[in-house]
Amino acid sequence: MKPLEKQWSMKPVPSAESVLGFQNAINASGPLATLLMQREIRDFESARLFFNPKLERLHPPFLMK
């Protein structure tokens, strides 16, 4: 069997100024703020929805293939 070759891609690290501003806005640590920003979570409301998910916001599991 031929081993699968995986290609990892790293998301760009946001600037220190934007991380610091976001960190203060959500009252979180620097590494957590960086990870959230890399996941395109860049404001307080998006972070709140990410950490407090609601069942009605989930996608139907039967649509997964």
Coordinates of C-alpha atoms in Angstrom, one line a residue:
M1 CA 0.0 0.0 0.0
K2 CA 1.2 3.5 -0.8
P3 CA 1.1 5.9 2.2
L4 CA -1.1 8.9 1.8
E5 CA 0.8 12.1 1.4
K6 CA -0.8 15.0 3.4
Q7 CA -0.3 18.6 2.6
W8 CA -0.7 20.9 5.6
S9 CA -1.6 24.5 5.0
M10 CA -1.2 27.0 7.7
K11 CA -3.4 30.0 8.0
P12 CA -1.7 33.4 8.1
V13 CA -1.0 34.8 11.6
P14 CA -3.0 38.1 12.1
S15 CA -1.1 41.2 13.1
A16 CA -0.2 41.8 16.7
E17 CA -2.2 45.0 16.8
S18 CA -5.4 43.3 15.6
V19 CA -4.9 40.3 18.0
L20 CA -4.4 42.7 20.9
G21 CA -7.6 44.7 20.0
F22 CA -9.6 41.5 19.6
Q23 CA -8.1 40.0 22.8
N24 CA -9.3 43.1 24.8
A25 CA -12.7 43.1 23.2
I26 CA -13.5 39.5 24.1
N27 CA -11.4 39.4 27.3
A28 CA -9.3 36.3 26.2
S29 CA -5.7 35.3 26.1
G30 CA -3.5 36.1 23.1
P31 CA -3.2 32.6 21.7
L32 CA -7.0 32.1 21.9
A33 CA -7.6 35.4 20.2
T34 CA -5.1 34.4 17.5
L35 CA -6.8 31.0 16.9
L36 CA -10.3 32.6 16.8
M37 CA -9.1 35.2 14.3
Q38 CA -7.6 32.5 12.1
R39 CA -11.0 30.8 12.1
E40 CA -12.5 34.1 10.8
I41 CA -14.1 35.0 14.1
R42 CA -13.2 38.6 14.4
D43 CA -15.8 40.3 16.6
F44 CA -17.5 39.8 20.0
E45 CA -20.8 38.6 18.6
S46 CA -19.1 35.9 16.4
A47 CA -17.1 34.7 19.4
R48 CA -20.2 34.6 21.6
L49 CA -22.0 32.5 19.0
F50 CA -19.0 30.2 18.6
F51 CA -18.7 29.5 22.4
N52 CA -22.5 29.3 23.0
P53 CA -23.9 27.2 20.1
K54 CA -27.6 26.7 19.7
L55 CA -29.1 23.6 18.4
E56 CA -31.2 25.4 15.7
R57 CA -28.0 26.8 14.2
L58 CA -26.5 23.4 13.5
H59 CA -26.6 22.0 10.0
P60 CA -28.7 18.9 9.4
P61 CA -26.4 15.9 9.8
F62 CA -28.1 14.0 7.0
L63 CA -26.7 16.5 4.5
M64 CA -23.2 15.3 5.2
K65 CA -21.7 13.0 2.6

